[in-house]
Tab-separated table of C-alpha atoms in Angstrom:
chain	number	residue	atom	x	y	z
B	9	MET	CA	-34.936	15.294	60.949
B	10	LYS	CA	-33.464	13.720	57.933
B	11	ASN	CA	-37.021	12.675	56.728
B	12	GLN	CA	-37.847	16.372	56.812
B	13	SER	CA	-34.856	17.267	54.653
B	14	ARG	CA	-35.677	14.520	52.133
B	15	GLN	CA	-39.253	15.791	51.829
B	16	GLU	CA	-37.960	19.327	51.145
B	17	ASN	CA	-35.538	18.124	48.445
B	18	LEU	CA	-38.264	16.000	46.953
B	19	ALA	CA	-40.566	18.991	46.636
B	20	TYR	CA	-37.908	20.962	44.888
B	21	LEU	CA	-37.107	18.029	42.527
B	22	VAL	CA	-40.751	17.575	41.506
B	23	THR	CA	-41.179	21.265	40.904
B	24	TRP	CA	-38.160	21.678	38.590
B	25	SER	CA	-39.077	18.462	36.819
B	26	LEU	CA	-42.534	19.892	36.085
B	27	LEU	CA	-40.918	23.093	34.838
B	28	PHE	CA	-38.572	21.483	32.466
B	29	ALA	CA	-41.367	19.153	31.184
B	30	ALA	CA	-43.688	22.045	30.594
B	31	PRO	CA	-42.130	23.267	27.281
B	32	VAL	CA	-42.048	19.657	25.865
B	33	LEU	CA	-45.679	19.256	26.789
B	34	SER	CA	-46.703	22.657	25.411
B	35	LEU	CA	-44.983	22.215	22.010
B	36	TYR	CA	-46.407	18.661	21.671
B	37	LEU	CA	-49.973	19.953	22.226
B	38	ARG	CA	-49.386	22.759	19.759
B	39	THR	CA	-48.086	20.307	17.091
B	40	THR	CA	-50.975	18.029	17.674
B	41	ASN	CA	-53.718	20.707	17.277
B	42	ASP	CA	-51.976	22.433	14.257
B	43	PRO	CA	-50.948	20.026	11.561
B	44	TYR	CA	-48.711	22.707	9.854
B	45	LEU	CA	-46.386	22.853	12.811
B	46	GLU	CA	-43.576	20.472	13.457
B	47	PHE	CA	-42.155	19.481	16.876
B	48	ASN	CA	-38.862	21.532	16.983
B	49	TRP	CA	-36.378	20.477	19.634
B	50	GLY	CA	-34.540	23.708	19.117
B	51	GLU	CA	-37.232	25.559	20.646
B	52	VAL	CA	-37.231	23.317	23.606
B	53	PHE	CA	-33.533	23.429	24.213
B	54	PHE	CA	-33.771	27.209	24.073
B	55	VAL	CA	-36.289	27.280	26.855
B	56	TRP	CA	-34.262	24.776	28.864
B	57	GLY	CA	-31.242	26.955	28.476
B	58	ARG	CA	-33.129	29.789	29.964
B	59	PHE	CA	-34.370	27.640	32.784
B	60	SER	CA	-30.970	26.268	33.495
B	61	ILE	CA	-29.768	29.576	34.502
B	62	PHE	CA	-32.527	29.955	37.133
B	63	LEU	CA	-31.870	26.370	38.271
B	64	LEU	CA	-28.261	27.183	38.804
B	65	LEU	CA	-29.156	30.364	40.850
B	66	PHE	CA	-31.700	28.222	42.697
B	67	LEU	CA	-29.067	25.731	43.689
B	68	ILE	CA	-26.600	28.361	44.930
B	69	HIS	CA	-29.302	30.068	46.891
B	70	ASN	CA	-30.821	26.866	48.326
B	71	PHE	CA	-27.498	25.114	49.466
B	72	LEU	CA	-25.279	28.171	50.126
B	73	LEU	CA	-27.135	31.387	50.696
B	74	ALA	CA	-30.422	30.317	52.416
B	75	PRO	CA	-28.601	28.505	55.225
B	76	LEU	CA	-26.742	31.773	56.070
B	77	LEU	CA	-29.990	33.376	56.840
B	78	ILE	CA	-32.164	30.497	58.225
B	79	HIS	CA	-29.676	28.391	60.189
B	80	GLN	CA	-26.805	30.928	61.029
B	81	ASN	CA	-28.712	34.142	61.160
B	82	LYS	CA	-26.134	36.024	59.208
B	83	ARG	CA	-28.433	38.663	57.689
B	84	LYS	CA	-25.829	41.109	56.688
B	85	LEU	CA	-23.674	38.514	54.844
B	86	TYR	CA	-26.803	37.086	53.198
B	87	ALA	CA	-28.018	40.646	51.968
B	88	SER	CA	-24.541	41.549	50.711
B	89	ILE	CA	-24.140	38.213	48.669
B	90	MET	CA	-27.655	38.435	47.470
B	91	THR	CA	-27.206	41.996	46.179
B	92	ALA	CA	-23.996	40.998	44.410
B	93	LEU	CA	-25.710	37.902	42.817
B	94	ILE	CA	-28.782	39.935	41.648
B	95	ALA	CA	-26.543	42.691	40.188
B	96	VAL	CA	-24.594	40.045	38.224
B	97	PHE	CA	-27.894	38.455	37.038
B	98	ILE	CA	-29.105	41.850	35.899
B	99	VAL	CA	-25.963	42.623	33.841
B	100	PHE	CA	-26.064	39.075	32.251
B	101	GLN	CA	-29.754	39.324	31.534
B	102	CYS	CA	-29.589	42.767	29.952
B	103	THR	CA	-26.526	42.013	27.756
B	104	ASN	CA	-27.882	38.487	26.590
B	105	ARG	CA	-31.362	39.335	25.484
B	106	PRO	CA	-33.029	36.660	23.341
B	107	ASN	CA	-33.838	37.643	19.673
B	108	PHE	CA	-36.853	35.578	18.669
B	109	GLY	CA	-37.078	37.149	15.314
B	110	LYS	CA	-33.572	36.013	14.146
B	111	ARG	CA	-33.169	32.719	16.101
B	112	GLU	CA	-33.358	29.637	14.019
B	113	GLY	CA	-36.151	27.199	14.794
B	114	PHE	CA	-38.809	29.819	15.424
B	115	ARG	CA	-41.249	30.878	12.865
B	116	PRO	CA	-42.623	34.322	13.524
B	117	HIS	CA	-46.238	34.766	13.050
B	118	LYS	CA	-47.217	36.906	10.064
B	119	MET	CA	-49.061	40.075	10.828
B	120	GLU	CA	-51.994	40.950	8.398
B	121	GLN	CA	-51.622	44.207	6.767
B	122	ARG	CA	-54.208	46.741	8.003
B	123	GLU	CA	-55.141	49.886	6.190
B	124	ASP	CA	-55.115	51.799	9.348
B	125	PHE	CA	-51.741	50.568	10.389
B	126	PRO	CA	-49.684	53.729	11.018
B	127	PRO	CA	-46.844	53.872	8.453
B	128	LYS	CA	-44.539	55.681	11.046
B	129	PHE	CA	-44.461	52.583	13.240
B	130	GLU	CA	-41.953	49.885	12.311
B	131	GLU	CA	-41.922	46.168	12.908
B	132	PHE	CA	-40.859	44.534	16.165
B	133	ASP	CA	-37.194	43.923	16.663
B	134	GLY	CA	-36.870	41.010	19.161
B	135	PHE	CA	-38.863	41.957	22.241
B	136	HIS	CA	-38.610	45.705	21.749
B	137	GLN	CA	-40.904	47.694	19.521
B	138	ARG	CA	-39.109	50.502	17.574
B	139	GLY	CA	-40.999	53.637	18.385
B	140	PRO	CA	-42.497	56.329	16.161
B	141	ARG	CA	-40.139	58.618	14.282
B	142	HIS	CA	-40.309	62.021	15.300
B	143	GLU	CA	-40.311	64.993	12.962
B	144	GLY	CA	-36.883	65.848	11.733
B	145	GLU	CA	-35.652	62.257	12.480
B	146	LYS	CA	-33.730	60.772	9.461
B	147	MET	CA	-35.408	57.852	7.674
B	148	GLY	CA	-32.160	55.726	8.045
B	149	ARG	CA	-31.514	56.435	11.609
B	150	ARG	CA	-32.153	53.442	14.093
B	151	HIS	CA	-33.426	54.062	17.747
B	152	THR	CA	-31.496	52.014	20.274
B	153	PRO	CA	-33.135	51.425	23.619
B	154	PRO	CA	-31.044	51.971	26.800
B	155	LEU	CA	-29.441	48.972	28.544
B	156	PHE	CA	-31.793	48.415	31.370
B	157	VAL	CA	-35.258	48.982	29.911
B	158	GLY	CA	-36.418	45.704	28.368
B	159	GLU	CA	-39.690	44.327	29.659
B	160	HIS	CA	-38.263	40.893	29.406
B	161	ASP	CA	-35.415	41.920	31.675
B	162	VAL	CA	-37.773	43.225	34.304
B	163	LEU	CA	-39.927	40.078	34.193
B	164	SER	CA	-36.836	37.881	34.624
B	165	ILE	CA	-35.639	39.872	37.581
B	166	ALA	CA	-39.103	39.724	39.107
B	167	VAL	CA	-39.269	35.854	38.640
B	168	LEU	CA	-35.775	35.487	40.148
B	169	LEU	CA	-36.866	37.460	43.271
B	170	LEU	CA	-40.073	35.429	43.576
B	171	MET	CA	-38.006	32.200	43.296
B	172	PHE	CA	-35.761	33.229	46.039
B	173	GLY	CA	-38.654	34.284	48.246
B	174	ALA	CA	-40.437	31.041	47.552
B	175	ASN	CA	-37.270	29.040	48.392
B	176	LEU	CA	-37.017	30.891	51.787
B	177	GLY	CA	-40.654	30.478	52.501
B	178	THR	CA	-40.302	26.713	51.790
B	179	LYS	CA	-37.399	26.324	54.009
B	180	TYR	CA	-38.893	28.267	56.862
B	181	TYR	CA	-41.912	26.022	56.548
B	182	PHE	CA	-39.804	22.805	56.788
B	183	ARG	CA	-37.858	24.314	59.594
B	184	SER	CA	-40.939	25.194	61.563
B	185	ARG	CA	-42.043	21.606	61.114
B	186	ARG	CA	-38.588	20.313	62.267
B	187	ASP	CA	-38.728	22.707	65.295
B	188	GLN	CA	-42.308	21.355	66.075
B	189	ARG	CA	-41.168	17.767	65.748
B	190	LYS	CA	-38.175	18.547	67.993
B	191	LEU	CA	-40.345	20.161	70.613
B	192	GLU	CA	-42.661	17.116	70.597
B	193	GLU	CA	-39.670	14.793	71.050
B	194	LEU	CA	-38.303	17.013	73.825
B	195	GLU	CA	-41.590	16.940	75.654
B	196	LYS	CA	-41.655	13.064	75.277
B	197	GLN	CA	-38.078	12.849	76.505
B	198	ASN	CA	-38.934	15.047	79.441
B	199	LEU	CA	-41.792	12.671	80.315
B	200	GLU	CA	-39.427	9.790	80.173
B	201	GLN	CA	-36.986	11.674	82.333
B	202	GLN	CA	-39.650	12.383	84.865
B	203	LEU	CA	-40.335	8.511	84.994
B	204	GLU	CA	-36.725	7.851	85.633
B	205	TYR	CA	-36.725	10.522	88.297
B	206	LEU	CA	-39.459	8.835	90.034
B	207	LYS	CA	-37.431	5.580	90.010
B	208	TYR	CA	-34.555	7.613	91.405
B	209	GLN	CA	-36.906	8.995	94.122
B	210	ILE	CA	-38.156	5.642	95.417
B	211	ASN	CA	-34.735	3.893	95.268
B	212	PRO	CA	-35.013	1.844	98.378
B	213	HIS	CA	-31.370	0.842	98.460
B	214	PHE	CA	-30.132	4.359	98.449
B	215	PHE	CA	-32.574	5.538	101.225
B	216	MET	CA	-31.868	2.491	103.337
B	217	ASN	CA	-28.061	2.978	103.315
B	218	THR	CA	-28.507	6.784	103.968
B	219	LEU	CA	-30.957	6.217	106.843
B	220	ASN	CA	-28.732	3.624	108.310
B	221	ASN	CA	-25.757	5.983	108.194
B	222	ILE	CA	-27.941	8.652	109.882
B	223	HIS	CA	-28.984	6.286	112.540
B	224	ALA	CA	-25.413	5.278	113.252
B	225	LEU	CA	-24.608	8.985	113.586
B	226	VAL	CA	-27.383	9.718	116.101
B	227	ASP	CA	-25.330	8.022	118.954
B	228	ILE	CA	-21.887	9.046	117.627
B	229	ASP	CA	-22.348	12.501	116.517
B	230	PRO	CA	-25.918	13.895	116.949
B	231	SER	CA	-25.169	17.229	115.483
B	232	LYS	CA	-23.904	15.653	112.277
B	233	ALA	CA	-26.836	13.336	112.119
B	234	GLN	CA	-29.087	16.414	112.157
B	235	GLU	CA	-27.096	18.088	109.520
B	236	THR	CA	-27.355	14.965	107.302
B	237	ILE	CA	-31.114	14.782	107.736
B	238	ARG	CA	-31.271	18.445	106.549
B	239	GLU	CA	-29.156	17.787	103.573
B	240	LEU	CA	-31.428	14.813	102.505
B	241	SER	CA	-34.412	16.843	103.020
B	242	LYS	CA	-33.060	19.492	100.641
B	243	MET	CA	-32.083	16.994	98.110
B	244	MET	CA	-35.460	15.345	98.134
B	245	ARG	CA	-37.134	18.728	97.936
B	246	PHE	CA	-35.138	19.518	94.891
B	247	VAL	CA	-36.048	16.237	93.237
B	248	LEU	CA	-39.724	16.510	93.971
B	249	TYR	CA	-40.407	20.033	93.080
B	250	GLU	CA	-37.693	21.036	90.550
B	251	GLY	CA	-36.875	17.793	88.754
B	252	ASP	CA	-39.999	18.150	86.425
B	253	LYS	CA	-39.148	21.779	85.166
B	254	SER	CA	-37.455	22.606	82.016
B	255	GLY	CA	-34.784	24.649	83.712
B	256	VAL	CA	-33.629	25.342	87.325
B	257	PRO	CA	-31.043	28.143	88.644
B	258	LEU	CA	-27.579	27.049	88.426
B	259	THR	CA	-27.049	27.627	92.009
B	260	LYS	CA	-29.752	25.031	93.031
B	261	GLU	CA	-28.174	22.412	90.681
B	262	PHE	CA	-24.793	23.120	92.431
B	263	GLU	CA	-26.386	22.745	95.789
B	264	PHE	CA	-28.011	19.557	94.884
B	265	ILE	CA	-24.796	17.925	93.720
B	266	ARG	CA	-23.098	19.078	96.978
B	267	ASN	CA	-25.766	17.469	99.039
B	268	TYR	CA	-25.711	14.368	96.936
B	269	THR	CA	-21.897	13.904	97.402
B	270	LYS	CA	-21.989	14.435	100.951
B	271	LEU	CA	-24.651	11.771	101.617
B	272	MET	CA	-22.734	9.404	99.348
B	273	GLN	CA	-19.608	9.957	101.300
B	274	LEU	CA	-21.408	8.639	104.516
B	275	ARG	CA	-21.461	5.230	102.873
B	276	TYR	CA	-17.861	4.761	102.146
B	277	SER	CA	-14.667	4.412	104.248
B	278	ASP	CA	-11.469	6.433	103.852
B	279	LYS	CA	-10.300	4.160	101.126
B	280	VAL	CA	-12.680	6.098	98.830
B	281	LYS	CA	-11.346	9.624	98.044
B	282	ILE	CA	-14.035	11.908	96.838
B	283	THR	CA	-13.012	15.484	95.696
B	284	VAL	CA	-15.722	18.024	94.756
B	285	ASP	CA	-14.722	21.413	93.300
B	286	ILE	CA	-17.785	23.576	92.801
B	287	PRO	CA	-17.938	27.493	92.567
B	288	GLN	CA	-19.585	29.080	95.552
B	289	GLU	CA	-21.121	31.633	93.231
B	290	ALA	CA	-22.816	31.144	89.852
B	291	PRO	CA	-24.386	33.482	87.204
B	292	ASP	CA	-28.094	33.958	87.244
B	293	VAL	CA	-28.784	31.388	84.514
B	294	THR	CA	-30.753	28.125	84.319
B	295	ILE	CA	-29.723	24.662	83.526
B	296	PRO	CA	-31.830	21.421	82.857
B	297	PRO	CA	-32.307	19.858	86.217
B	298	LEU	CA	-30.595	16.611	87.340
B	299	MET	CA	-28.453	16.586	84.160
B	300	LEU	CA	-24.993	16.428	85.604
B	301	ILE	CA	-26.072	14.098	88.506
B	302	SER	CA	-26.576	11.315	85.928
B	303	PHE	CA	-22.706	11.156	85.288
B	304	ILE	CA	-21.911	11.551	89.091
B	305	GLU	CA	-24.252	8.659	89.947
B	306	ASN	CA	-22.640	6.532	87.186
B	307	ALA	CA	-19.212	7.438	88.902
B	308	PHE	CA	-20.504	6.075	92.172
B	309	LYS	CA	-22.085	3.026	90.712
B	310	HIS	CA	-19.050	1.877	88.603
B	311	GLY	CA	-16.141	3.542	90.251
B	312	ILE	CA	-16.132	2.452	93.905
B	313	SER	CA	-14.333	-0.601	95.178
B	314	TYR	CA	-14.718	-1.796	98.675
B	315	GLN	CA	-11.545	-3.872	98.433
B	316	HIS	CA	-9.086	-1.307	96.951
B	317	ASP	CA	-8.447	2.317	97.084
B	318	SER	CA	-10.697	4.240	94.544
B	319	PHE	CA	-11.433	7.973	93.948
B	320	ILE	CA	-14.028	10.266	92.354
B	321	ASP	CA	-13.043	13.852	91.166
B	322	ILE	CA	-15.918	16.203	90.446
B	323	LYS	CA	-15.042	19.613	89.007
B	324	LEU	CA	-17.386	22.539	87.745
B	325	GLU	CA	-16.238	25.633	86.306
B	326	ILE	CA	-17.699	28.507	84.259
B	327	SER	CA	-15.515	29.735	81.346
B	328	GLN	CA	-15.250	33.489	80.531
B	329	PRO	CA	-16.153	35.349	78.421
B	330	THR	CA	-17.926	32.547	76.378
B	331	SER	CA	-20.319	31.564	79.484
B	332	ASN	CA	-19.975	27.841	79.212
B	333	LEU	CA	-20.280	25.440	81.838
B	334	LEU	CA	-17.405	22.868	82.149
B	335	PHE	CA	-18.189	19.684	83.871
B	336	THR	CA	-15.448	17.085	84.516
B	337	CYS	CA	-15.877	13.845	86.460
B	338	ARG	CA	-13.102	11.433	86.888
B	339	ASN	CA	-13.455	8.125	88.716
B	340	SER	CA	-11.504	4.838	89.138
B	341	LYS	CA	-12.902	1.617	87.750
B	342	ALA	CA	-13.781	-1.054	90.140
B	343	GLU	CA	-13.280	-4.675	89.242
B	344	LYS	CA	-16.796	-5.459	90.204
B	345	PRO	CA	-18.985	-2.410	89.784
B	346	ASN	CA	-21.779	-1.733	92.045
B	347	GLN	CA	-24.973	-3.097	90.504
B	348	GLU	CA	-27.345	-0.832	92.265
B	349	LYS	CA	-30.043	0.458	89.981
B	350	GLY	CA	-31.535	3.796	89.521
B	351	GLY	CA	-31.043	7.194	87.978
B	352	VAL	CA	-30.919	8.123	84.341
B	353	GLY	CA	-28.931	6.048	81.800
B	354	LEU	CA	-26.163	7.879	79.934
B	355	THR	CA	-27.945	7.187	76.515
B	356	ASN	CA	-31.016	9.090	77.670
B	357	VAL	CA	-28.681	11.890	78.861
B	358	LYS	CA	-27.067	12.131	75.298
B	359	LYS	CA	-30.475	12.213	73.703
B	360	ARG	CA	-31.516	14.924	76.023
B	361	LEU	CA	-28.348	16.999	75.283
B	362	ASP	CA	-28.912	16.571	71.572
B	363	LEU	CA	-32.553	17.880	71.816
B	364	LEU	CA	-31.781	20.821	74.135
B	365	TYR	CA	-28.396	21.938	72.728
B	366	ASP	CA	-28.226	20.402	69.243
B	367	LYS	CA	-24.615	21.062	68.134
B	368	SER	CA	-23.595	23.657	70.660
B	369	TYR	CA	-22.384	21.386	73.340
B	370	THR	CA	-19.480	18.960	73.458
B	371	LEU	CA	-19.364	15.608	75.384
B	372	ASP	CA	-16.100	13.619	75.430
B	373	ILE	CA	-16.047	10.279	77.402
B	374	LYS	CA	-12.846	8.379	77.871
B	375	ASP	CA	-13.047	4.832	78.980
B	376	GLU	CA	-9.550	3.846	79.863
B	377	PRO	CA	-8.509	0.555	81.479
B	378	ASP	CA	-8.131	2.079	84.990
B	379	ILE	CA	-9.957	5.323	84.810
B	380	TYR	CA	-13.326	6.745	83.402
B	381	ILE	CA	-13.362	10.451	82.447
B	382	VAL	CA	-16.417	12.464	81.462
B	383	GLU	CA	-15.996	16.081	80.160
B	384	LEU	CA	-18.943	18.046	79.260
B	385	LYS	CA	-19.371	21.660	77.928
B	386	ILE	CA	-22.715	23.296	77.574
B	387	PRO	CA	-23.590	26.881	76.878
B	388	LEU	CA	-25.285	28.823	79.719
B	389	ARG	CA	-28.411	30.701	78.668
C-alpha cells in the first residue's frame, strides 16, 4: 500500500518538475536559434511565479480536498470548499492580470505597418485589444473591459479545473490499483485460512478427546451422549461447508461458538469455570467465518490448568445504534499452557482483520501476569 502511495507522489513530482523545466528549455532553444535574443531569467521567474500559484492550489487539493471525496466520501463538503476555492482564484486571477507590454524583461515584437491596417483600431494593451471607436466617441476616451472578460482569465480557470480533474483521476486510478492489490491479498489470505481450517478439521487430539468423552457418556448418560454427538456433527458441518465462504450469518457463528464450548467443557473438571454469554437473537448480517473462534481456541490452549482453578469468560453483544459486534474473551493463564496444536494463529487473524475492516475495527489485547483479555469491536454489515 505504501509503495502505491510512493508511486503516486513520484508521478506528481516528475510532472511538476517537467513543467518548471519547460520555460528554461524553451528560452534556451530560442536564444540558441536567434543570436539577437539574450537569455533573460526575468522571463523564467515570471512564468515560475504563475506556475507556483497552480502548484499551491494543487497541493491543497491533493492533500486536503481530494481525500475528502475519495477516502471519506464527503461530497457536499468537497463541493463547497472547491466552489469557494475556485471563486477566490477567479477574483485573484481577474484582479492580477499580467501586462506583457509593460513588464520589464520582455521585448514586444514590432508589428509591420500595413497600408490596409484600419486606423480606427488601436494597439494591444496587455492581453486585451482595444476595440474600434464608434461614431460619436471622443478621441481621448479609453475603453476599459469588464472585470471577468479576459481570455487569459478564462484559460487559467479552465487549466485549473483540468488540473483538479487530472488529480482526481490519478488518485482514483491508484486507489483502484490499491483495492485490486488488497483483493488479491485477501484472496491469498483466505486460501491460507482454508489451509489452517483443514489442519483444524483433522486435529486428531481434539477428536480423540471428544470421542472419548462421548464414549464415557454412553454408559453414564446415553441421552447426553446423543446430544453431544449432534453438537459435534453440527460443528463439523459448519467447518466443512461454511468455513471457506467470505461471510456467514451471525446466528450460525453464534451457534458454532456454543457447540464448540459445550464440547470443550466435556474435557475438563469442575475446577475449570467456563462462562458463555451469547445473545439468543442476532441481526440478519454476515460475519467472516471462524474469526472469533481463534481467540476462544487460544484461551483454551493457554488458559486451562489441570492443577489449579482456572476460568474462561466469553461474552458477545451487539451495540446499538452503531451496530457493532463487541467480543470479549477473558481467561486465566496456566503455568504450563496446553501445547496442543491447531486452529488459526493470532497473527493471521490480525492480518485478516486488517484486510477485511481496514481501520474500522478495534482490537485490544491485554496480557497481564494472571489474566489474558481480548476485546474486539467490528462493524456489522
